[in-house]
Amino acid sequence: MFRFTWCLAARFLFLAAGWVLISGNQSCLWGASPNSSEPVELFTAIAEKTISVSVIPRDSTTLTLLIQNETKLPLAIRMPAGMAAAPVLAQQPFPFLNNDNGNNGNNNGGNQAVGMNAQNNNNNNNNNNNAFPGLFNVPAERTLKIKLPCVCLEHGKPEPNTRVKYELLPLSTFSEDPRLPQALAAIGRDLDQRTAQLVAWHLVNGKSWSDLAALKIKHLDGFSTPQFTKQELNKAQQWFEKLPPGEVTRQVSYRN
């Protein structure tokens, strides 16, 4: 009887220890430990200088965010529904204010600005979890590296590349249409990157579907081929037409 009671107590202690260990791992991952703060919105953390963010675009389809924790405590960073990035030297000091010469603070020269979404957790980052979309934990005084798909927001300008320094900006810098963050969030779920690119140019740059169908890639031999397939165009248009009409309070002009 004594041996049975001892075995039962040992099993109970083993299960209790496992539960504590699992709970501790979850707290560590999501910044819920006593030494961490509540989740803070990305641009708020940037303004408070608790983090610094670098944007490194590989090309028009993919970029990397480097989020540096400037504090001695772990931080839980919540990503907004949509973000943009544009070349630093092409930005004016106040991107939300129009001025007398007609510039609106967007990237009026140089490479294209890009749009991205980090709330979709299908980007294979180790610091991510589908149960907490858009929430990333950055250890104290460490840098978190996040690879994200992106789309261009200024048709006709050169593609982004790693040689050009980019700055992170609110997505509303380019458009306040609520359908744009929906399109960005759909990348990797309902839309592939190329189809999302079509939707973005249609929304932000006012390109009609016929305009997009007419885009060509010129080859060295003098021939040209369509930039997008009919299947991609049809999928983009069908997905877009299912969205509710956007109530745009302010559409920022991208035209030079």
XYZ file of C-alpha atoms in Angstrom:
256
model
C 0.000 0.000 0.000
C 2.841 2.371 0.909
C 4.623 1.596 -2.369
C 1.461 2.274 -4.392
C 0.877 5.615 -2.640
C 4.506 6.629 -3.227
C 4.280 5.822 -6.950
C 1.030 7.778 -7.298
C 2.570 10.829 -5.605
C 5.668 10.644 -7.803
C 3.533 10.541 -10.961
C 1.532 13.579 -9.781
C 4.730 15.554 -9.133
C 6.090 14.605 -12.558
C 2.932 15.818 -14.340
C 2.870 19.039 -12.324
C 6.500 19.763 -13.198
C 5.779 19.197 -16.893
C 2.840 21.600 -16.781
C 4.978 24.296 -15.151
C 7.711 23.774 -17.751
C 5.309 24.100 -20.676
C 3.665 27.175 -19.171
C 7.075 28.729 -18.621
C 8.062 28.162 -22.258
C 4.897 29.883 -23.495
C 5.516 32.874 -21.236
C 9.098 33.175 -22.451
C 8.078 33.012 -26.106
C 5.434 35.678 -25.923
C 7.023 38.124 -23.491
C 4.575 37.347 -20.679
C 7.245 36.827 -18.022
C 7.337 39.181 -14.988
C 10.340 40.997 -16.489
C 8.660 41.798 -19.815
C 6.258 44.532 -20.822
C 2.816 44.353 -22.407
C 2.775 44.088 -26.221
C 3.507 47.446 -27.848
C 2.591 48.551 -31.376
C 5.551 48.695 -33.763
C 5.469 52.397 -34.667
C 4.856 53.339 -31.028
C 7.985 51.427 -30.031
C 9.946 53.162 -32.806
C 8.735 56.598 -31.646
C 9.663 55.756 -28.051
C 13.090 54.560 -29.281
C 12.745 51.233 -27.513
C 13.406 49.557 -30.859
C 15.090 50.483 -34.119
C 14.077 48.929 -37.423
C 16.050 48.442 -40.621
C 14.416 47.469 -43.922
C 16.471 45.528 -46.457
C 14.597 44.817 -49.704
C 16.003 41.977 -51.761
C 13.885 42.931 -54.775
C 10.247 43.726 -55.532
C 9.022 40.479 -53.982
C 10.873 39.949 -50.696
C 12.391 42.023 -47.924
C 13.919 41.572 -44.479
C 13.041 43.499 -41.313
C 15.710 43.792 -38.632
C 14.100 44.766 -35.306
C 16.693 45.760 -32.702
C 15.608 45.781 -29.052
C 17.325 48.832 -27.532
C 16.308 47.955 -23.965
C 17.500 45.502 -21.319
C 14.125 43.751 -21.182
C 12.376 41.462 -23.695
C 9.741 43.232 -25.772
C 6.587 41.884 -27.401
C 6.033 43.856 -30.612
C 2.664 43.889 -32.350
C 2.740 44.523 -36.089
C 0.144 46.764 -37.781
C -2.204 45.421 -40.428
C -0.077 46.950 -43.166
C 3.224 48.738 -43.536
C 5.156 50.494 -46.265
C 8.822 51.201 -46.892
C 10.429 53.763 -49.189
C 13.946 54.984 -49.978
C 15.182 57.226 -47.152
C 16.706 59.959 -49.317
C 13.478 60.326 -51.290
C 11.420 61.095 -48.187
C 10.535 64.547 -46.959
C 10.529 65.338 -43.207
C 6.726 65.273 -42.912
C 5.275 62.604 -45.232
C 1.677 63.280 -44.183
C 1.701 67.013 -45.011
C 1.258 68.527 -48.450
C 3.385 71.537 -49.282
C 3.289 74.391 -51.744
C 5.191 72.676 -54.542
C 2.658 69.877 -54.773
C 4.827 67.088 -53.344
C 2.922 64.815 -51.016
C 5.814 63.321 -49.119
C 5.853 60.083 -51.053
C 8.869 58.729 -52.863
C 8.963 61.223 -55.745
C 12.169 59.830 -57.201
C 14.316 56.730 -57.111
C 13.171 53.212 -56.462
C 9.642 52.019 -55.789
C 8.116 52.024 -52.356
C 6.851 48.646 -51.167
C 3.986 47.358 -49.039
C 4.068 44.390 -46.680
C 2.124 42.646 -43.919
C 3.677 40.899 -40.910
C 0.446 39.719 -39.285
C 0.243 36.754 -41.600
C 2.314 34.134 -39.784
C 3.063 32.024 -42.858
C 6.591 33.384 -43.262
C 8.569 30.609 -41.520
C 9.997 32.788 -38.758
C 11.052 30.911 -35.637
C 9.754 33.676 -33.347
C 6.216 33.314 -34.608
C 3.070 31.409 -33.692
C -0.270 31.128 -35.466
C -2.058 31.611 -32.142
C -0.662 35.147 -31.889
C -0.787 36.689 -35.393
C 1.453 39.703 -35.795
C 3.061 39.390 -32.356
C 6.838 38.996 -32.177
C 9.059 38.704 -29.135
C 12.443 40.438 -29.311
C 14.914 39.388 -26.600
C 16.688 42.082 -24.597
C 19.417 43.870 -26.566
C 19.001 41.446 -29.453
C 17.930 41.752 -33.088
C 15.013 39.851 -34.598
C 15.237 39.048 -38.316
C 11.938 38.679 -40.179
C 11.624 37.791 -43.864
C 8.426 39.044 -45.491
C 6.832 39.007 -48.937
C 6.156 42.445 -50.378
C 4.647 44.225 -53.389
C 5.581 47.471 -55.123
C 3.372 50.526 -54.641
C 4.663 52.876 -57.367
C 4.403 51.365 -60.815
C 6.934 52.612 -63.334
C 9.823 53.271 -60.967
C 12.924 51.045 -60.619
C 12.682 47.947 -58.471
C 13.898 47.967 -54.871
C 17.331 46.490 -54.201
C 19.731 45.944 -51.329
C 21.956 48.895 -52.322
C 19.240 51.440 -51.510
C 18.482 52.286 -47.875
C 14.781 52.036 -47.044
C 12.698 53.491 -44.216
C 9.629 51.916 -42.609
C 6.430 54.004 -42.906
C 2.716 53.623 -42.111
C 0.806 52.153 -45.035
C -1.502 55.194 -45.005
C 1.424 57.195 -46.404
C 0.415 55.768 -49.777
C -3.250 54.865 -49.423
C -5.957 54.798 -46.775
C -8.044 52.369 -48.811
C -8.871 49.544 -46.352
C -8.669 47.031 -49.188
C -4.890 47.456 -49.500
C -3.978 45.875 -46.125
C -6.457 43.107 -46.940
C -4.568 42.423 -50.156
C -1.235 42.397 -48.332
C -2.578 40.071 -45.636
C -3.775 37.673 -48.331
C -0.242 37.027 -49.626
C 0.595 33.405 -48.947
C -3.024 32.554 -48.161
C -5.514 33.533 -50.873
C -3.006 35.233 -53.199
C 0.513 34.543 -54.353
C 2.914 37.470 -54.534
C 2.423 38.156 -58.252
C -1.370 38.192 -58.003
C -1.178 40.475 -54.955
C 1.076 42.779 -56.971
C -1.642 43.187 -59.570
C -4.203 44.068 -56.900
C -1.821 46.588 -55.303
C -1.100 48.420 -58.561
C -4.824 48.451 -59.335
C -5.637 49.920 -55.906
C -2.763 52.329 -55.276
C -1.688 53.340 -58.763
C -5.082 53.337 -60.459
C -4.035 50.823 -63.108
C -7.009 49.299 -64.895
C -7.091 45.569 -65.543
C -6.574 46.244 -69.251
C -3.535 48.401 -68.399
C -2.097 45.562 -66.348
C -2.846 43.016 -69.075
C -0.904 45.174 -71.547
C 2.305 45.212 -69.479
C 5.188 43.595 -71.363
C 8.679 42.331 -70.624
C 11.153 43.288 -73.343
C 13.865 40.747 -74.095
C 17.344 41.256 -75.530
C 16.352 39.633 -78.826
C 13.778 42.387 -79.407
C 10.737 40.263 -78.606
C 8.406 40.937 -75.702
C 6.148 38.759 -73.606
C 3.272 39.601 -71.217
C 4.444 40.414 -67.702
C 1.484 38.569 -66.179
C -0.438 35.526 -67.319
C -4.163 35.501 -68.041
C -4.648 33.192 -65.059
C -2.928 35.675 -62.729
C -4.970 38.574 -64.082
C -8.254 36.664 -63.774
C -7.478 35.555 -60.221
C -6.534 39.091 -59.156
C -9.681 40.601 -60.657
C -11.982 37.931 -59.196
C -10.433 38.288 -55.735
C -10.659 42.072 -55.884
C -14.312 42.073 -56.971
C -15.252 40.054 -53.867
C -13.999 42.800 -51.555
C -16.497 45.285 -50.103
C -16.140 48.812 -51.525
C -13.404 50.746 -49.759
C -14.440 53.882 -47.878
C -11.404 56.028 -48.665
C -11.121 59.165 -46.532
C -7.859 60.292 -48.123
C -6.199 58.788 -51.189
C -2.583 59.928 -51.362
C -1.460 60.658 -54.901
C 1.488 58.608 -56.107
C 1.885 60.487 -59.396
C 4.816 62.814 -59.995
